[in-house]
Coordinates of C-alpha atoms in Angstrom, one line a residue:
X1 CA 93.5 -19.2 -4.3
X2 CA 91.2 -18.7 -7.5
X3 CA 92.8 -17.6 -10.6
X4 CA 92.4 -13.7 -11.7
X5 CA 92.3 -13.6 -15.7
X6 CA 92.0 -10.1 -17.4
X7 CA 90.8 -10.2 -21.0
X8 CA 91.7 -7.2 -22.9
X9 CA 89.5 -6.9 -26.2
X10 CA 85.6 -8.2 -26.3
X11 CA 84.6 -8.7 -30.0
X12 CA 85.8 -12.2 -31.3
X13 CA 88.4 -14.0 -29.6
X14 CA 87.9 -12.3 -26.1
X15 CA 84.8 -13.3 -25.6
X16 CA 85.8 -17.2 -26.6
X17 CA 88.5 -17.2 -24.6
X18 CA 86.8 -16.0 -21.2
X19 CA 83.7 -18.1 -21.7
X20 CA 85.7 -21.0 -22.2
X21 CA 88.1 -20.3 -19.2
X22 CA 85.1 -19.7 -16.9
X23 CA 83.9 -22.8 -17.7
X24 CA 86.8 -24.9 -17.2
X25 CA 87.4 -22.8 -13.9
X26 CA 84.3 -22.1 -12.5
X27 CA 85.9 -20.7 -9.4
X28 CA 88.1 -18.1 -11.2
X29 CA 88.0 -14.3 -11.6
X30 CA 87.6 -13.5 -15.1
X31 CA 87.4 -9.9 -16.8
X32 CA 86.7 -9.3 -20.0
X33 CA 87.5 -4.9 -21.1
X34 CA 87.0 -3.4 -24.2
X35 CA 87.2 0.2 -25.5
X36 CA 84.1 0.1 -27.9
X37 CA 80.3 0.3 -27.0
X38 CA 79.1 -3.1 -28.7
X39 CA 80.9 -6.7 -27.6
X40 CA 80.9 -9.9 -29.2
X41 CA 79.9 -9.1 -32.6
X42 CA 79.9 -10.8 -35.8
X43 CA 82.3 -8.1 -37.7
X44 CA 82.6 -9.8 -41.1
X45 CA 78.6 -9.5 -41.0
X46 CA 79.1 -5.6 -41.5
X47 CA 78.7 -5.3 -45.2
X48 CA 75.6 -7.6 -45.1
X49 CA 73.9 -5.4 -42.1
X50 CA 74.7 -2.6 -44.5
X51 CA 73.4 -4.2 -47.7
X52 CA 70.3 -5.1 -46.0
X53 CA 70.8 -8.9 -45.5
X54 CA 70.9 -8.5 -41.6
X55 CA 67.9 -6.5 -41.4
X56 CA 69.1 -4.9 -37.7
X57 CA 72.3 -4.3 -36.5
X58 CA 71.7 -6.5 -33.2
X59 CA 71.5 -9.1 -35.4
X60 CA 75.3 -9.3 -35.4
X61 CA 75.2 -9.0 -31.7
X62 CA 72.8 -12.0 -30.9
X63 CA 73.2 -15.7 -30.1
X64 CA 71.1 -18.4 -31.7
X65 CA 68.9 -18.1 -29.2
X66 CA 68.3 -14.4 -29.9
X67 CA 69.8 -13.1 -26.9
X68 CA 72.1 -9.9 -27.1
X69 CA 75.6 -10.4 -26.3
X70 CA 76.3 -7.2 -23.9
X71 CA 77.5 -6.5 -20.8
X72 CA 74.8 -8.1 -18.7
X73 CA 74.5 -11.2 -21.0
X74 CA 78.2 -12.1 -20.1
X75 CA 77.9 -11.5 -16.3
X76 CA 74.4 -13.4 -15.9
X77 CA 74.7 -15.9 -18.6
X78 CA 78.6 -16.4 -18.5
X79 CA 80.1 -15.7 -15.3
X80 CA 82.3 -13.0 -17.0
X81 CA 82.3 -9.7 -15.9
X82 CA 82.3 -7.6 -19.1
X83 CA 83.4 -3.7 -19.2
X84 CA 82.9 -1.3 -22.2
X85 CA 84.8 1.9 -22.7
X86 CA 87.4 0.7 -20.9
X87 CA 90.8 1.0 -22.9
X88 CA 93.9 -0.7 -21.7
X89 CA 96.8 2.1 -22.0
X90 CA 100.1 -0.5 -20.6
X91 CA 101.1 -3.6 -19.5
X92 CA 103.4 -4.0 -16.1
X93 CA 104.7 -7.3 -16.4
X94 CA 106.4 -7.5 -13.3
X95 CA 103.8 -6.3 -11.1
X96 CA 101.1 -8.2 -13.2
X97 CA 98.8 -5.2 -13.8
X98 CA 97.2 -3.1 -16.8
X99 CA 96.5 0.2 -16.5
X100 CA 93.3 0.9 -17.9
X101 CA 91.2 4.0 -18.8
X102 CA 87.3 4.6 -18.6
X103 CA 87.1 6.5 -22.4
X104 CA 84.1 8.4 -21.2
X105 CA 85.4 9.8 -17.9
X106 CA 89.3 9.6 -18.7
X107 CA 89.5 8.2 -15.2
X108 CA 92.4 5.9 -14.8
X109 CA 93.2 2.9 -12.9
X110 CA 95.4 -0.5 -12.4
X111 CA 93.9 -3.8 -12.7
X112 CA 95.4 -6.9 -11.6
X113 CA 96.0 -10.4 -13.1
X114 CA 97.4 -14.0 -12.9
X115 CA 96.9 -14.5 -16.6
X116 CA 96.5 -12.2 -19.4
X117 CA 95.0 -12.7 -22.6
X118 CA 95.4 -9.9 -25.3
X119 CA 92.8 -9.8 -27.9
X120 CA 93.1 -6.4 -29.5
X121 CA 92.4 -7.1 -32.6
X122 CA 93.3 -4.5 -35.4
X123 CA 92.8 -1.2 -36.9
X124 CA 92.0 0.0 -40.5
X125 CA 94.9 0.9 -42.6
X126 CA 94.5 4.9 -43.5
X127 CA 97.1 5.7 -46.4
X128 CA 98.6 9.4 -45.3
X129 CA 97.2 11.2 -48.3
X130 CA 95.5 15.0 -48.2
X131 CA 91.7 14.9 -47.5
X132 CA 91.9 11.4 -45.0
X133 CA 90.8 13.4 -42.2
X134 CA 87.6 14.9 -44.7
X135 CA 83.9 14.1 -43.2
X136 CA 82.2 11.3 -44.8
X137 CA 85.7 9.7 -45.3
X138 CA 85.7 6.3 -43.0
X139 CA 86.2 2.8 -42.6
X140 CA 83.8 0.3 -41.8
X141 CA 85.5 -2.2 -39.1
X142 CA 83.2 -1.3 -36.1
X143 CA 79.5 -1.5 -35.5
X144 CA 79.3 2.2 -34.8
X145 CA 81.0 3.2 -38.3
X146 CA 78.5 0.5 -40.1
X147 CA 75.1 2.1 -38.3
X148 CA 76.6 5.6 -39.6
X149 CA 76.8 4.6 -43.3
X150 CA 73.6 2.2 -43.0
X151 CA 71.8 5.2 -41.6
X152 CA 73.0 7.6 -44.3
X153 CA 72.0 5.2 -47.2
X154 CA 68.5 4.7 -45.9
X155 CA 68.3 8.6 -46.0
X156 CA 69.3 8.4 -49.3
X157 CA 72.4 11.1 -48.4
X158 CA 74.8 8.9 -50.6
X159 CA 74.9 9.2 -54.4
X160 CA 78.4 8.5 -55.6
X161 CA 80.8 6.1 -53.2
X162 CA 84.4 5.3 -54.0
X163 CA 86.1 2.3 -52.1
X164 CA 89.6 2.6 -51.8
X165 CA 90.8 -1.3 -51.8
X166 CA 89.5 -4.3 -53.5
X167 CA 89.7 -6.7 -50.8
X168 CA 87.3 -8.7 -49.1
X169 CA 85.3 -6.0 -47.0
X170 CA 85.9 -3.3 -50.0
X171 CA 84.1 -5.5 -52.6
X172 CA 81.5 -6.6 -50.1
X173 CA 80.7 -3.0 -49.5
X174 CA 80.6 -2.4 -52.9
X175 CA 77.6 -4.6 -53.8
X176 CA 76.2 -4.0 -50.7
X177 CA 75.6 -0.3 -51.5
X178 CA 75.5 -1.1 -55.4
X179 CA 72.7 -3.6 -54.9
X180 CA 70.4 -2.6 -51.9
X181 CA 70.9 1.2 -52.4
X182 CA 71.2 1.7 -55.7
X183 CA 74.3 3.8 -55.4
X184 CA 76.8 4.6 -57.8
X185 CA 79.9 2.9 -56.6
X186 CA 83.6 2.9 -57.9
X187 CA 86.3 0.7 -56.3
X188 CA 89.9 1.4 -57.0
X189 CA 92.8 -1.0 -56.5
X190 CA 96.2 0.0 -56.4
X191 CA 97.8 -3.5 -57.6
X192 CA 96.7 -5.2 -61.0
X193 CA 93.8 -7.0 -60.0
X194 CA 91.3 -7.3 -57.3
X195 CA 91.5 -9.6 -54.4
X196 CA 95.3 -9.5 -55.2
X197 CA 96.2 -11.3 -52.4
X198 CA 93.8 -14.2 -53.0
X199 CA 93.0 -14.7 -56.3
X200 CA 94.7 -15.5 -59.7
X201 CA 94.6 -12.9 -62.5
X202 CA 92.3 -15.4 -64.2
X203 CA 89.4 -15.9 -61.8
X204 CA 90.1 -11.5 -60.9
X205 CA 88.8 -11.1 -64.0
X206 CA 85.8 -13.2 -63.3
X207 CA 85.4 -11.0 -60.2
X208 CA 85.6 -7.9 -62.0
X209 CA 83.1 -8.8 -64.2
X210 CA 80.7 -10.0 -61.9
X211 CA 80.9 -6.9 -60.3
X212 CA 80.6 -4.5 -63.3
X213 CA 77.3 -6.4 -64.2
X214 CA 76.1 -5.2 -61.1
X215 CA 77.0 -1.4 -62.4
X216 CA 80.1 -1.3 -60.0
X217 CA 83.3 0.6 -61.6
X218 CA 86.2 -1.2 -60.9
X219 CA 89.8 0.7 -61.3
X220 CA 92.9 -1.7 -61.0
X221 CA 96.2 -0.3 -61.1
X222 CA 95.5 2.8 -60.0
X223 CA 96.6 5.0 -57.1
X224 CA 94.9 7.6 -54.9
X225 CA 96.7 10.7 -54.6
X226 CA 94.2 13.3 -52.8
X227 CA 90.8 13.6 -51.4
X228 CA 89.2 17.2 -51.9
X229 CA 86.4 18.5 -50.2
X230 CA 83.8 21.1 -50.5
X231 CA 83.4 24.2 -48.3
X232 CA 81.6 22.3 -45.8
X233 CA 84.5 19.9 -45.1
X234 CA 83.0 17.0 -47.0
X235 CA 84.7 14.8 -49.3
X236 CA 83.7 15.6 -52.7
X237 CA 86.2 14.2 -55.1
X238 CA 88.8 11.5 -55.2
X239 CA 91.8 12.2 -57.3
X240 CA 94.1 9.3 -58.7
X241 CA 97.0 9.2 -60.9
X242 CA 94.8 8.9 -64.0
X243 CA 91.2 10.8 -63.2
X244 CA 89.2 12.7 -61.0
X245 CA 86.3 11.0 -59.7
X246 CA 83.0 12.6 -57.9
X247 CA 82.4 11.4 -54.6
X248 CA 80.1 12.3 -51.3
X249 CA 81.3 9.0 -49.5
X250 CA 85.0 7.6 -49.2
X251 CA 85.5 4.1 -47.8
X252 CA 89.2 2.7 -47.1
X253 CA 89.6 -0.8 -47.5
X254 CA 93.1 -1.3 -47.8
X255 CA 93.7 -3.9 -44.8
X256 CA 93.9 -3.7 -41.5
X257 CA 96.8 -3.3 -39.0
X258 CA 97.9 -5.7 -35.8
X259 CA 97.2 -3.4 -32.3
X260 CA 100.1 -5.0 -31.2
X261 CA 101.6 -1.7 -29.8
X262 CA 100.5 -2.3 -26.0
X263 CA 102.4 -5.7 -26.2
X264 CA 105.9 -4.3 -27.9
X265 CA 105.6 -1.7 -25.4
X266 CA 105.7 -3.9 -22.7
X267 CA 108.4 -6.1 -23.9
X268 CA 106.6 -9.0 -25.6
X269 CA 107.9 -10.2 -28.6
X270 CA 106.4 -9.2 -32.0
X271 CA 107.0 -9.6 -35.6
X272 CA 109.2 -7.0 -37.3
X273 CA 106.1 -5.8 -39.7
X274 CA 103.5 -5.8 -36.6
X275 CA 101.8 -8.5 -34.7
X276 CA 102.6 -10.4 -31.5
X277 CA 104.5 -13.7 -31.8
X278 CA 102.8 -17.1 -30.1
X279 CA 103.9 -20.6 -29.6
X280 CA 101.5 -23.2 -30.5
X281 CA 99.7 -22.6 -27.0
X282 CA 99.1 -19.1 -28.3
X283 CA 101.3 -18.0 -25.4
X284 CA 103.4 -14.8 -25.8
X285 CA 107.0 -14.6 -24.8
X286 CA 105.8 -14.3 -21.4
X287 CA 104.0 -17.7 -20.3
X288 CA 101.3 -16.0 -18.2
X289 CA 100.1 -13.7 -21.0
X290 CA 98.3 -15.1 -24.0
X291 CA 97.5 -13.5 -27.2
X292 CA 95.5 -14.0 -30.5
X293 CA 93.2 -13.0 -33.2
X294 CA 93.9 -10.0 -35.4
X295 CA 96.9 -9.0 -33.0
X296 CA 99.2 -12.3 -33.7
X297 CA 101.1 -13.3 -36.5
X298 CA 100.8 -17.5 -37.4
X299 CA 102.7 -20.0 -38.9
X300 CA 101.8 -20.8 -42.4
X301 CA 102.1 -24.6 -42.3
X302 CA 102.5 -24.7 -46.7
X303 CA 105.6 -21.9 -46.6
X304 CA 106.4 -22.2 -43.3
X305 CA 106.5 -18.3 -43.3
X306 CA 104.8 -16.3 -40.6
X307 CA 101.2 -15.2 -42.1
X308 CA 98.8 -12.2 -40.9
X309 CA 95.4 -13.6 -41.1
X310 CA 92.8 -11.3 -39.4
X311 CA 89.7 -13.4 -39.8
X312 CA 87.0 -13.9 -37.0
X313 CA 87.0 -17.8 -37.5
X314 CA 90.8 -18.1 -36.6
X315 CA 89.8 -15.8 -34.0
X316 CA 87.2 -17.8 -32.4
X317 CA 89.1 -21.1 -32.9
X318 CA 92.2 -19.6 -31.1
X319 CA 89.9 -18.3 -28.5
X320 CA 88.7 -21.8 -27.5
X321 CA 92.6 -22.9 -27.6
X322 CA 93.8 -20.0 -25.0
X323 CA 90.5 -20.7 -22.8
X324 CA 91.6 -24.6 -22.6
X325 CA 95.0 -23.4 -21.6
X326 CA 94.0 -21.3 -19.0
X327 CA 91.9 -24.0 -17.6
X328 CA 94.9 -26.0 -17.4
X329 CA 94.8 -27.7 -20.6
X330 CA 97.2 -28.4 -23.4
X331 CA 95.6 -27.4 -26.4
X332 CA 97.5 -26.1 -29.3
X333 CA 96.8 -24.1 -32.6
X334 CA 99.7 -25.1 -35.0
X335 CA 99.0 -22.7 -37.9
X336 CA 97.0 -22.1 -40.9
X337 CA 96.7 -22.5 -44.5
X338 CA 94.8 -19.5 -45.3
X339 CA 91.3 -20.5 -46.2
X340 CA 88.9 -17.9 -47.3
X341 CA 85.6 -17.5 -49.1
X342 CA 83.6 -14.4 -50.0
X343 CA 80.4 -13.4 -51.7
X344 CA 80.7 -11.1 -54.5
X345 CA 77.3 -10.3 -57.1
X346 CA 76.6 -13.3 -58.4
X347 CA 79.5 -15.1 -58.0
X348 CA 81.2 -16.4 -54.9
X349 CA 85.0 -17.2 -54.4
X350 CA 86.8 -19.4 -52.1
X351 CA 90.5 -20.9 -51.7
X352 CA 93.1 -21.8 -49.2
X353 CA 96.9 -22.4 -49.6
X354 CA 99.2 -20.4 -51.7
X355 CA 98.6 -18.6 -54.9
X356 CA 101.2 -18.8 -57.5
X357 CA 102.7 -15.6 -56.9
X358 CA 103.2 -16.5 -53.0
X359 CA 104.1 -19.9 -54.1
X360 CA 107.2 -19.0 -56.5
X361 CA 108.0 -16.5 -53.6
X362 CA 108.3 -19.3 -51.3
X363 CA 110.6 -21.1 -53.3
X364 CA 108.6 -23.4 -54.8
X365 CA 108.7 -24.7 -58.5
X366 CA 105.3 -23.8 -58.8
X367 CA 102.9 -23.8 -61.5
X368 CA 99.0 -23.4 -61.8
X369 CA 96.2 -24.7 -63.8
X370 CA 92.5 -23.7 -64.4
X371 CA 89.8 -25.7 -65.3
X372 CA 85.7 -25.5 -65.4
X373 CA 83.7 -28.2 -64.8
X374 CA 80.2 -29.0 -64.0
X375 CA 79.5 -29.0 -60.0
X376 CA 77.0 -31.6 -60.6
X377 CA 76.5 -34.4 -63.0
X378 CA 76.3 -32.6 -66.4
X379 CA 73.0 -34.4 -66.8
X380 CA 71.2 -33.1 -63.7
X381 CA 69.2 -30.1 -63.9
X382 CA 70.5 -27.0 -62.6
X383 CA 74.3 -27.8 -62.6
X384 CA 76.6 -24.6 -62.6
X385 CA 80.1 -24.0 -64.3
X386 CA 82.4 -24.2 -61.3
X387 CA 86.0 -22.7 -62.0
X388 CA 88.9 -24.2 -59.9
X389 CA 92.3 -23.4 -59.8
X390 CA 95.1 -25.1 -58.4
X391 CA 98.5 -24.4 -57.5
X392 CA 101.4 -27.2 -57.5
X393 CA 105.2 -27.6 -56.9
X394 CA 106.2 -29.1 -60.4
X395 CA 109.0 -31.1 -59.0
X396 CA 107.3 -32.8 -56.0
X397 CA 103.9 -32.6 -57.4
X398 CA 102.9 -31.3 -54.2
X399 CA 99.3 -29.4 -54.3
X400 CA 100.0 -25.6 -52.6
X401 CA 97.1 -24.1 -53.0
X402 CA 93.4 -24.1 -54.3
X403 CA 90.9 -21.5 -55.6
X404 CA 87.3 -21.8 -56.8
X405 CA 84.5 -19.5 -58.2
X406 CA 81.0 -20.5 -59.3
X407 CA 77.7 -18.9 -58.8
X408 CA 76.6 -21.6 -56.2
X409 CA 78.6 -20.8 -53.2
X410 CA 78.1 -24.1 -51.0
X411 CA 79.4 -26.3 -53.8
X412 CA 82.6 -24.3 -54.6
X413 CA 83.4 -23.7 -50.9
X414 CA 82.4 -27.7 -50.4
X415 CA 85.6 -28.2 -52.9
X416 CA 87.8 -25.9 -51.5
X417 CA 87.6 -27.1 -47.8
X418 CA 87.9 -30.8 -48.9
X419 CA 91.6 -29.6 -50.5
X420 CA 92.1 -27.3 -47.4
X421 CA 91.7 -30.2 -45.1
X422 CA 94.5 -31.9 -46.6
X423 CA 97.0 -28.7 -46.7
X424 CA 96.4 -28.5 -43.0
X425 CA 97.0 -32.3 -42.4
X426 CA 99.6 -33.4 -44.5
X427 CA 101.5 -32.2 -47.9
X428 CA 99.0 -33.5 -50.4
X429 CA 100.3 -34.9 -54.3
X430 CA 98.4 -34.5 -56.8
X431 CA 97.7 -38.3 -56.6
X432 CA 95.7 -37.4 -53.2
X433 CA 93.6 -34.7 -55.1
X434 CA 93.2 -37.0 -58.1
X435 CA 91.6 -39.5 -55.9
X436 CA 90.3 -37.5 -53.2
X437 CA 87.1 -39.3 -52.3
X438 CA 84.2 -37.0 -52.0
X439 CA 80.5 -37.7 -51.8
X440 CA 78.4 -38.6 -55.0
X441 CA 75.2 -38.8 -56.6
X442 CA 74.0 -36.5 -59.5
X443 CA 72.5 -33.8 -57.6
X444 CA 75.7 -33.2 -56.0
X445 CA 78.4 -33.9 -58.2
X446 CA 79.6 -35.6 -61.2
X447 CA 81.2 -39.0 -61.1
X448 CA 84.5 -37.4 -61.5
X449 CA 84.1 -34.2 -59.8
X450 CA 85.7 -31.1 -60.5
X451 CA 88.2 -31.2 -57.8
X452 CA 89.6 -34.6 -59.0
X453 CA 89.3 -33.1 -62.6
X454 CA 91.7 -30.2 -62.0
X455 CA 94.3 -32.6 -60.2
X456 CA 94.4 -34.7 -63.3
X457 CA 94.7 -31.7 -65.6
X458 CA 97.5 -30.6 -63.7
X459 CA 99.2 -34.3 -63.9
X460 CA 98.7 -33.8 -67.2
X461 CA 100.4 -30.6 -67.8
X462 CA 103.5 -31.6 -65.4
X463 CA 103.7 -34.9 -67.4
X464 CA 104.1 -33.0 -70.9
X465 CA 100.4 -34.2 -72.1
X466 CA 99.1 -30.9 -72.1
X467 CA 100.1 -27.5 -73.2
X468 CA 97.5 -25.0 -71.7
X469 CA 97.6 -21.4 -71.7
X470 CA 95.6 -19.1 -69.2
X471 CA 92.9 -17.3 -70.8
X472 CA 94.7 -14.0 -70.6
X473 CA 97.3 -15.3 -72.5
X474 CA 94.8 -16.8 -75.4
X475 CA 93.2 -13.6 -75.4
X476 CA 96.6 -12.0 -76.0
X477 CA 97.5 -14.3 -78.8
X478 CA 94.1 -13.5 -80.5
X479 CA 94.3 -9.7 -80.3
X480 CA 98.0 -9.8 -81.7
X481 CA 97.4 -12.4 -84.5
X482 CA 98.3 -10.1 -87.1
X483 CA 101.8 -10.0 -85.8
X484 CA 102.3 -13.6 -84.3
X485 CA 100.6 -15.6 -87.1
X486 CA 98.8 -17.9 -85.2
X487 CA 95.6 -20.0 -86.3
X488 CA 92.8 -20.9 -84.3
X489 CA 91.0 -24.0 -84.2
X490 CA 87.7 -24.2 -82.2
X491 CA 86.7 -28.5 -81.6
X492 CA 83.1 -27.8 -80.2
X493 CA 80.5 -28.7 -82.5
X494 CA 79.7 -26.5 -85.7
X495 CA 76.5 -24.9 -84.2
X496 CA 79.1 -22.9 -81.7
X497 CA 82.6 -22.6 -84.0
X498 CA 81.2 -22.2 -87.3
X499 CA 79.9 -18.3 -87.1
X500 CA 83.2 -17.5 -85.7
X501 CA 84.9 -19.4 -88.7
X502 CA 82.8 -17.1 -91.0
X503 CA 83.6 -13.9 -89.4
X504 CA 87.7 -14.6 -89.6
X505 CA 88.0 -16.7 -92.5
X506 CA 91.9 -17.9 -92.8
X507 CA 92.2 -17.6 -89.4
X508 CA 89.9 -19.6 -87.4
X509 CA 89.2 -22.8 -88.5
X510 CA 85.6 -24.9 -86.5
X511 CA 86.6 -28.4 -86.2
X512 CA 84.5 -30.6 -84.5
X513 CA 86.3 -33.2 -82.8
X514 CA 83.8 -35.9 -84.2
X515 CA 85.2 -35.0 -87.6
X516 CA 89.1 -34.7 -86.6
X517 CA 89.9 -37.5 -88.8
X518 CA 88.3 -36.7 -92.0
X519 CA 89.2 -32.9 -92.0
X520 CA 92.8 -33.1 -90.5
X521 CA 94.0 -32.1 -93.6
X522 CA 92.7 -28.6 -93.0
X523 CA 94.9 -28.1 -90.2
X524 CA 98.0 -25.8 -91.4
X525 CA 101.6 -27.0 -90.3
X526 CA 103.3 -23.7 -91.0
X527 CA 101.8 -21.7 -88.2
X528 CA 101.5 -21.8 -84.7
X529 CA 98.4 -23.3 -83.5
X530 CA 96.0 -22.5 -80.7
X531 CA 93.2 -24.6 -79.5
X532 CA 89.6 -24.0 -77.8
X533 CA 86.5 -26.0 -77.3
X534 CA 83.7 -25.3 -74.4
X535 CA 85.8 -26.3 -71.3
X536 CA 89.4 -27.5 -72.5
X537 CA 88.4 -30.9 -72.4
X538 CA 87.7 -31.4 -76.1
X539 CA 90.4 -29.4 -77.0
X540 CA 92.8 -31.4 -75.2
X541 CA 91.8 -34.7 -77.1
X542 CA 92.0 -32.8 -80.3
X543 CA 96.0 -31.5 -79.2
X544 CA 96.8 -35.2 -78.9
X545 CA 95.4 -36.1 -82.1
X546 CA 97.3 -33.1 -83.5
X547 CA 100.4 -34.1 -81.8
X548 CA 100.1 -37.8 -83.8
X549 CA 100.4 -36.0 -86.8
X550 CA 103.7 -33.8 -85.8
X551 CA 101.5 -30.6 -85.0
X552 CA 102.2 -29.1 -81.5
X553 CA 99.4 -26.4 -80.1
X554 CA 98.5 -24.5 -77.0
X555 CA 95.0 -25.0 -75.3
X556 CA 93.1 -22.2 -73.8
X557 CA 92.5 -23.5 -70.0
X558 CA 88.7 -23.4 -69.3
X559 CA 87.6 -22.9 -73.0
X560 CA 84.8 -20.4 -73.8
X561 CA 82.8 -21.0 -70.5
X562 CA 85.8 -19.2 -68.5
X563 CA 86.2 -16.7 -71.6
X564 CA 82.6 -15.6 -71.1
X565 CA 82.6 -15.7 -67.6
X566 CA 85.5 -13.2 -67.6
X567 CA 83.7 -11.1 -70.3
X568 CA 86.2 -11.9 -73.4
X569 CA 83.5 -14.1 -75.2
X570 CA 82.3 -11.6 -77.4
X571 CA 86.0 -10.7 -78.9
X572 CA 85.7 -13.7 -81.4

C-alpha cells in the first residue's frame, strides 16, 4: 500500500520535502497545501524585487530553467499534488486527518495522511499600537504585499516611508526604496543599534553610516507609540517617544512569529516562546509528523540553547532531511550556528555564531576583537578594507562567533563561511583560526589572510600583549579629553598625523613608528596614553615599544579605517 504524505505549507520547506519524498517514493501519494496564491518562491528576494534588482515578481518563482513553480509545475514535473487557497485548520492525530478550508469558498473537508509535514512558516510581528490597522501600513513577508508596494512605488504614490525595525528585511527594504525609487526613508529601531541581534556596536555604527550615505534616516533607541491617519483612513504620521514623522507608507519589520498554533492545538510539544520542538530527524513529538523551517526551534550548536532562525536556506536544508526520512532514510539536522549575510548600501555584512552579548548571556567569559585588513594582497590593485570581528572565550580560547563587513560581499562572506564551517563541525580555538588554511594568491588574499590576522590579534589580547579598545571607547576618550587628561599618539606617517597634531597641540602627537627611537622622549610619562594608526598594526608595535619604557597605553582597534567607516574620522 502506497504511503499518503500530506504537507502543510508550500513556500520553502514544504516544496523541498514534498519533491524529495516523491523522488524516493515514486508510488507515494504526496499532496501539498498552502493558503496563499503563490507557492515555492524566494521570499528573501522580496526587497530585491521591490528595489528593481529582480525585474519581475515571477523571477522569485521560477526554476533556473525559467519555469514558474505553480500548481501545474508540481503536478506535471514533480508528481506532487499542490492545492493553493487551502488553509489547514486543525490536526486530528488519532484519526490522522487534517481539517482544511478553501479560503475562497469557505468549504471545509478532511484530508487523511499517513505522514504529515508541518511547514506553516511564520507571521510578521505587528505591535499592538494605535493605528496599526490604517491603510498603507503593512509588512513585506509575502509576494502579495511585495507586489502592492512595488506598484505603489512605480506609480509614485509613496513619498515618505517609515520602516519600523532595523533587522534584515527592514534595512534591505530601506535601501530598495531609497536607492531605486528615491523615496525619503526613515528606519526606527527600538534597541541601541541596527541589526541588534547580529552585529557588534562597532560594525552597527558602520552599517548606520552606510545607510545614511544613501540618505536613509536611522533612528535607534526610539520607540513607536502611535500611527496617525488622515481623513481617508490612511497613515500620515508616525509618533515616537521623541518626535513625529510624516509618512504615507509604514512597513513593520520587527521580526516574525512561528506559526506553531496548529501544532500546539494538536498536542505536539512546542517551545514556551513558540515554535515546534523537533528531534534531529525533524520529527515532532508525534513520530508520524515532521516539521521544519520558520515553524520550529532548533538547537544552537555553540550555546546549546534553543534558537529561532527564520531563514530560507535553513528551511531548504531541513526540507531535504525531512523528504529523505519520509523516503525511509536516516538523515539528520543537528542544529545551527546562525550563519547570515545581508547587503546594505555600499556595504555587505555577514556573521556566524554568537555576538559578545549572546556569548556572555550563554555563560562564556567572552571578549571580542575587531580588526581592519586588506581582503587581497595590499599591493594588488582593487583590494578593499575588510572588517572582521571575533568573539572568543578568554579562558579556553574557543572561538564563539565571527562578523564581517566590507564593500566586497563575496570576499567577506568567504571568510565568514570558513569560520562558520569550523563552528558547525567542532569547537575551534584561536589556534585553529590563526592557522586556518585558505586559498592564497594576491588577487584573492594576503599571504596572512585577514581572518588569520583577526585570530592573531585576539591571541595577543588574551595573552596580555595587546591592550585594545573599541572605536566607541576611543572616540569617548577623545570627546572627554579635557576631563580625562588622555594624550593621543598617532603612529601613521607624518602626512596623515601631522595635520591633526597641528590642530590639537599638547593633546595629540604625530609620531611615525619609524621615528620612535629618535623621538621617544616626546611621549609624556605623567598622563594616560591612547594610540592609533591606520589599521591598528603600527599602533600595536608602538604599544610594545612604549611598554619597554614603562609606558602603558590603549590602542584603537581598526584604527582610522574603522573610524572613517563609522563616520568618526572627521572628529580629529
